[in-house]
Coordinates of C-alpha atoms in Angstrom, one line a residue:
Chain A
M6 CA -4.2 120.1 -127.3
K7 CA -1.9 117.7 -129.2
D8 CA -0.7 118.9 -132.6
V9 CA -1.9 116.5 -135.2
S10 CA -0.8 118.4 -138.2
I11 CA 1.5 117.2 -141.0
T12 CA 3.4 119.1 -143.7
V13 CA 2.3 118.5 -147.3
L14 CA 4.6 119.2 -150.2
Y15 CA 3.7 119.3 -153.9
F16 CA 6.2 119.0 -156.8
A17 CA 6.5 119.6 -160.5
S18 CA 3.3 119.6 -162.6
L19 CA 1.2 118.8 -159.5
R20 CA 2.5 121.9 -157.8
D21 CA 1.8 124.0 -160.9
R22 CA -1.7 122.7 -161.2
L23 CA -2.4 123.6 -157.5
G24 CA -0.4 126.8 -157.5
L25 CA 0.9 125.7 -154.1
D26 CA 4.2 124.1 -153.0
R27 CA 3.4 123.3 -149.4
E28 CA 0.7 123.5 -146.8
R29 CA -0.2 122.2 -143.3
Y30 CA -3.0 119.6 -142.9
A31 CA -4.5 118.5 -139.6
L32 CA -5.1 114.7 -139.4
T33 CA -8.6 113.8 -138.5
S34 CA -8.0 110.2 -137.7
P35 CA -5.2 108.1 -136.0
D36 CA -5.6 105.6 -138.9
A37 CA -4.6 108.1 -141.6
T38 CA -2.8 106.8 -144.7
V39 CA -1.4 108.4 -147.8
A40 CA -4.7 107.6 -149.6
T41 CA -7.0 109.1 -146.9
V42 CA -4.8 112.3 -146.7
L43 CA -4.9 112.6 -150.5
D44 CA -8.7 112.2 -150.5
A45 CA -9.0 114.9 -147.8
L46 CA -6.7 117.3 -149.7
A47 CA -8.8 116.7 -152.9
E48 CA -11.8 118.0 -150.9
R49 CA -9.8 121.1 -150.2
H50 CA -8.4 121.8 -153.7
D51 CA -10.5 121.8 -156.8
A52 CA -7.4 121.5 -159.0
L53 CA -6.3 118.3 -157.1
R54 CA -9.8 116.8 -157.4
E55 CA -9.8 117.6 -161.1
A56 CA -6.3 116.1 -161.6
I57 CA -7.4 112.9 -159.9
G58 CA -10.6 112.8 -161.9
A59 CA -8.7 113.2 -165.1
G60 CA -6.7 110.1 -164.3
A61 CA -3.4 111.8 -163.3
V62 CA -1.0 109.4 -161.7
I63 CA 0.1 110.7 -158.3
R64 CA 3.0 109.2 -156.4
A65 CA 3.8 110.0 -152.7
A66 CA 6.6 110.0 -150.2
V67 CA 6.3 109.9 -146.4
N68 CA 9.3 111.4 -144.6
Q69 CA 11.4 111.3 -147.7
Q70 CA 10.7 107.6 -148.4
F71 CA 8.6 106.5 -151.4
A72 CA 5.2 105.4 -150.2
T73 CA 2.1 103.5 -151.3
P74 CA -1.5 104.5 -150.8
A75 CA -1.6 102.3 -147.7
T76 CA 1.5 103.8 -146.0
P77 CA 0.5 105.2 -142.6
V78 CA 0.7 108.9 -141.9
A79 CA 1.2 110.2 -138.4
A80 CA 1.4 113.7 -136.8
G81 CA 4.5 115.6 -137.6
D82 CA 5.2 113.6 -140.9
E83 CA 6.3 115.2 -144.1
V84 CA 4.1 113.9 -146.9
A85 CA 5.0 114.8 -150.5
F86 CA 2.8 114.3 -153.6
F87 CA 4.1 114.4 -157.1
P88 CA 3.8 113.0 -160.6
P89 CA 5.9 109.9 -161.6
V90 CA 9.6 110.8 -161.6
T91 CA 11.5 111.6 -164.8
G92 CA 15.2 112.1 -163.9
G93 CA 18.3 110.5 -165.3
Chain B
M17 CA 31.6 106.1 -153.7
R18 CA 30.9 109.6 -154.8
V19 CA 27.3 111.0 -155.0
V20 CA 26.8 114.6 -155.9
L21 CA 23.9 116.9 -156.8
Q22 CA 25.0 120.2 -158.4
D23 CA 23.9 123.1 -160.6
E24 CA 27.2 123.5 -162.4
A25 CA 28.8 121.3 -165.1
F26 CA 31.2 118.4 -164.1
D27 CA 34.6 117.5 -165.4
V28 CA 34.2 114.0 -167.0
A29 CA 38.0 113.3 -167.3
A30 CA 38.6 114.3 -163.7
E31 CA 35.7 112.1 -162.5
V32 CA 37.0 109.1 -164.5
D33 CA 40.5 109.6 -162.9
A34 CA 38.9 109.9 -159.5
V35 CA 36.9 106.7 -159.7
A36 CA 39.8 104.8 -161.1
R37 CA 42.0 105.9 -158.2
E38 CA 39.2 105.0 -155.8
A39 CA 39.1 101.5 -157.4
G40 CA 42.8 100.9 -157.1
V41 CA 45.0 98.3 -158.8
E42 CA 42.4 95.5 -158.8
A43 CA 40.2 97.5 -161.3
G44 CA 40.1 96.3 -164.9
A45 CA 37.2 98.4 -166.2
V46 CA 35.5 101.8 -165.7
A47 CA 32.1 102.1 -167.5
M48 CA 30.4 105.4 -168.0
F49 CA 27.0 106.8 -168.9
L50 CA 26.8 110.5 -169.8
G51 CA 23.2 111.9 -170.2
L52 CA 22.8 115.0 -172.4
V53 CA 19.9 117.5 -173.0
R54 CA 18.5 116.3 -176.3
G55 CA 17.4 119.1 -178.6
G56 CA 15.0 119.4 -181.5
D57 CA 11.4 120.6 -182.1
G58 CA 12.3 124.1 -180.8
L59 CA 13.5 123.0 -177.4
R60 CA 15.4 125.8 -175.7
A61 CA 16.2 124.4 -172.3
L62 CA 15.4 121.6 -169.8
T63 CA 14.7 122.4 -166.2
L64 CA 15.4 119.7 -163.6
E65 CA 13.4 120.0 -160.4
H66 CA 14.0 117.7 -157.4
Y67 CA 13.0 117.0 -153.8
P68 CA 15.9 118.5 -151.9
R69 CA 15.4 116.6 -148.6
M70 CA 15.1 113.3 -150.4
T71 CA 17.3 113.3 -153.5
L72 CA 20.8 112.7 -152.1
A73 CA 19.6 109.9 -149.8
R74 CA 18.0 108.2 -152.8
L75 CA 21.1 108.6 -155.0
S76 CA 23.3 107.2 -152.2
A77 CA 21.0 104.2 -151.7
I78 CA 21.1 103.4 -155.4
A79 CA 24.9 103.7 -155.5
E80 CA 25.3 101.5 -152.4
E81 CA 22.8 98.8 -153.6
V82 CA 24.4 98.6 -157.1
S83 CA 28.0 98.6 -155.6
A84 CA 27.1 95.7 -153.5
R85 CA 25.2 93.8 -156.2
Y86 CA 28.0 94.1 -158.8
D87 CA 30.9 94.1 -156.3
L88 CA 32.1 97.4 -157.6
L89 CA 35.5 98.9 -156.6
G90 CA 34.3 102.5 -157.3
C91 CA 31.1 104.2 -158.2
T92 CA 30.1 107.8 -159.0
I93 CA 26.7 109.5 -159.6
I94 CA 26.6 113.2 -160.4
H95 CA 23.2 114.6 -161.3
R96 CA 22.6 118.3 -162.2
V97 CA 19.6 120.3 -161.3
G98 CA 18.3 123.7 -162.5
T99 CA 18.0 125.0 -166.0
L100 CA 20.3 123.4 -168.7
G101 CA 20.7 124.3 -172.3
V102 CA 20.4 121.9 -175.3
G103 CA 23.5 119.7 -175.4
A104 CA 24.4 120.2 -171.8
P105 CA 25.4 117.2 -169.7
I106 CA 22.7 116.3 -167.1
V107 CA 24.0 113.2 -165.4
L108 CA 27.2 111.2 -165.1
V109 CA 27.3 107.6 -163.9
L110 CA 30.6 105.7 -163.5
A111 CA 31.3 102.2 -162.3
A112 CA 34.7 100.6 -161.7
A113 CA 35.0 96.9 -161.4
R114 CA 37.4 94.0 -161.9
H115 CA 35.8 93.1 -165.2
R116 CA 33.9 94.9 -168.0
G117 CA 30.7 92.9 -167.6
A118 CA 30.1 94.0 -164.1
S119 CA 30.9 97.6 -164.8
L120 CA 28.7 97.9 -167.8
E121 CA 25.7 96.2 -166.1
A122 CA 26.2 98.3 -163.0
V123 CA 26.0 101.5 -165.1
E124 CA 22.9 100.4 -166.9
T125 CA 21.2 99.4 -163.6
M126 CA 22.1 102.7 -162.0
I127 CA 20.7 104.8 -164.8
D128 CA 17.5 102.7 -165.0
W129 CA 17.0 103.2 -161.2
L130 CA 17.8 106.9 -161.5
K131 CA 15.0 107.3 -163.9
T132 CA 12.4 105.5 -161.7
R133 CA 13.6 105.6 -158.1
S134 CA 14.9 109.2 -157.6
P135 CA 12.8 112.3 -157.1
F136 CA 13.6 114.3 -160.2
W137 CA 11.2 115.9 -162.7
K138 CA 12.1 117.4 -166.1
R139 CA 10.3 120.4 -167.6
E140 CA 10.9 121.3 -171.3
D141 CA 11.1 125.0 -172.1
Y142 CA 10.4 125.8 -175.8
D143 CA 11.4 128.8 -178.0
D144 CA 7.8 129.8 -178.4
G145 CA 7.4 130.1 -174.6
R146 CA 5.7 126.8 -173.9
Q147 CA 6.7 124.9 -170.8
V148 CA 5.9 121.2 -170.8
W149 CA 6.5 118.7 -168.0
V150 CA 8.0 115.5 -169.3
E151 CA 5.7 112.5 -168.6
A152 CA 7.2 109.3 -167.2
R153 CA 7.3 106.5 -169.8
A154 CA 6.1 103.0 -169.0
A155 CA 9.3 101.8 -170.8
D156 CA 11.4 103.4 -168.0
D157 CA 9.5 101.3 -165.3
A158 CA 9.9 98.2 -167.4
A159 CA 13.7 98.9 -167.9
A160 CA 14.1 99.3 -164.1
A161 CA 12.0 96.2 -163.4
R162 CA 14.4 94.1 -165.4
W163 CA 17.0 94.5 -162.6
D164 CA 14.6 93.7 -159.8
L165 CA 15.3 90.0 -159.5

């Protein structure tokens, strides 16, 4: 069977809230996007669902490129979720 | 162009010399931004987390885009990661150009984009043990947007 899993990474305050820095997730649709993956992960993690419910701003990257909710996600991708950046 | 991510401190004078050498005899200006860990309110240290597989590529993209836009002769971005004490230097941005205007604007653009387009997150560690993630400020996005023509 074809491997449809992706690697999911969490950074900074989002990682602390989830108590998790990475996991695997198996895509359930060929039309997956950043938004559908985040929705599915929120089903899996109470802390993520609570963060979204509380209005936390979550940004994403797909394969190390900043992404939008509509960015497509395919098998083998690395998808990262994190709060707005604060470097410099 | 020199883009570096490191734990340890950097030598500002050596970096200014290096970018001036890179720029050569046509250079008329080197502008600099040096970011420091600002203390106060019981802050003990700042911890900088980043996205290792992404960070260097983003910094390089910022340096390349700004170099092209302002026709720079030399350009340096050094960003530290890990835990830094109050007063420690965090980030150094240098731009060498033929004239001061381009070098100053290039530095301001780079630091604005560093704050909004590179995957770093700051956590404040306080004397009383509290650890607080710094929240992005809307003003940072507005400052970066100024340069998006």
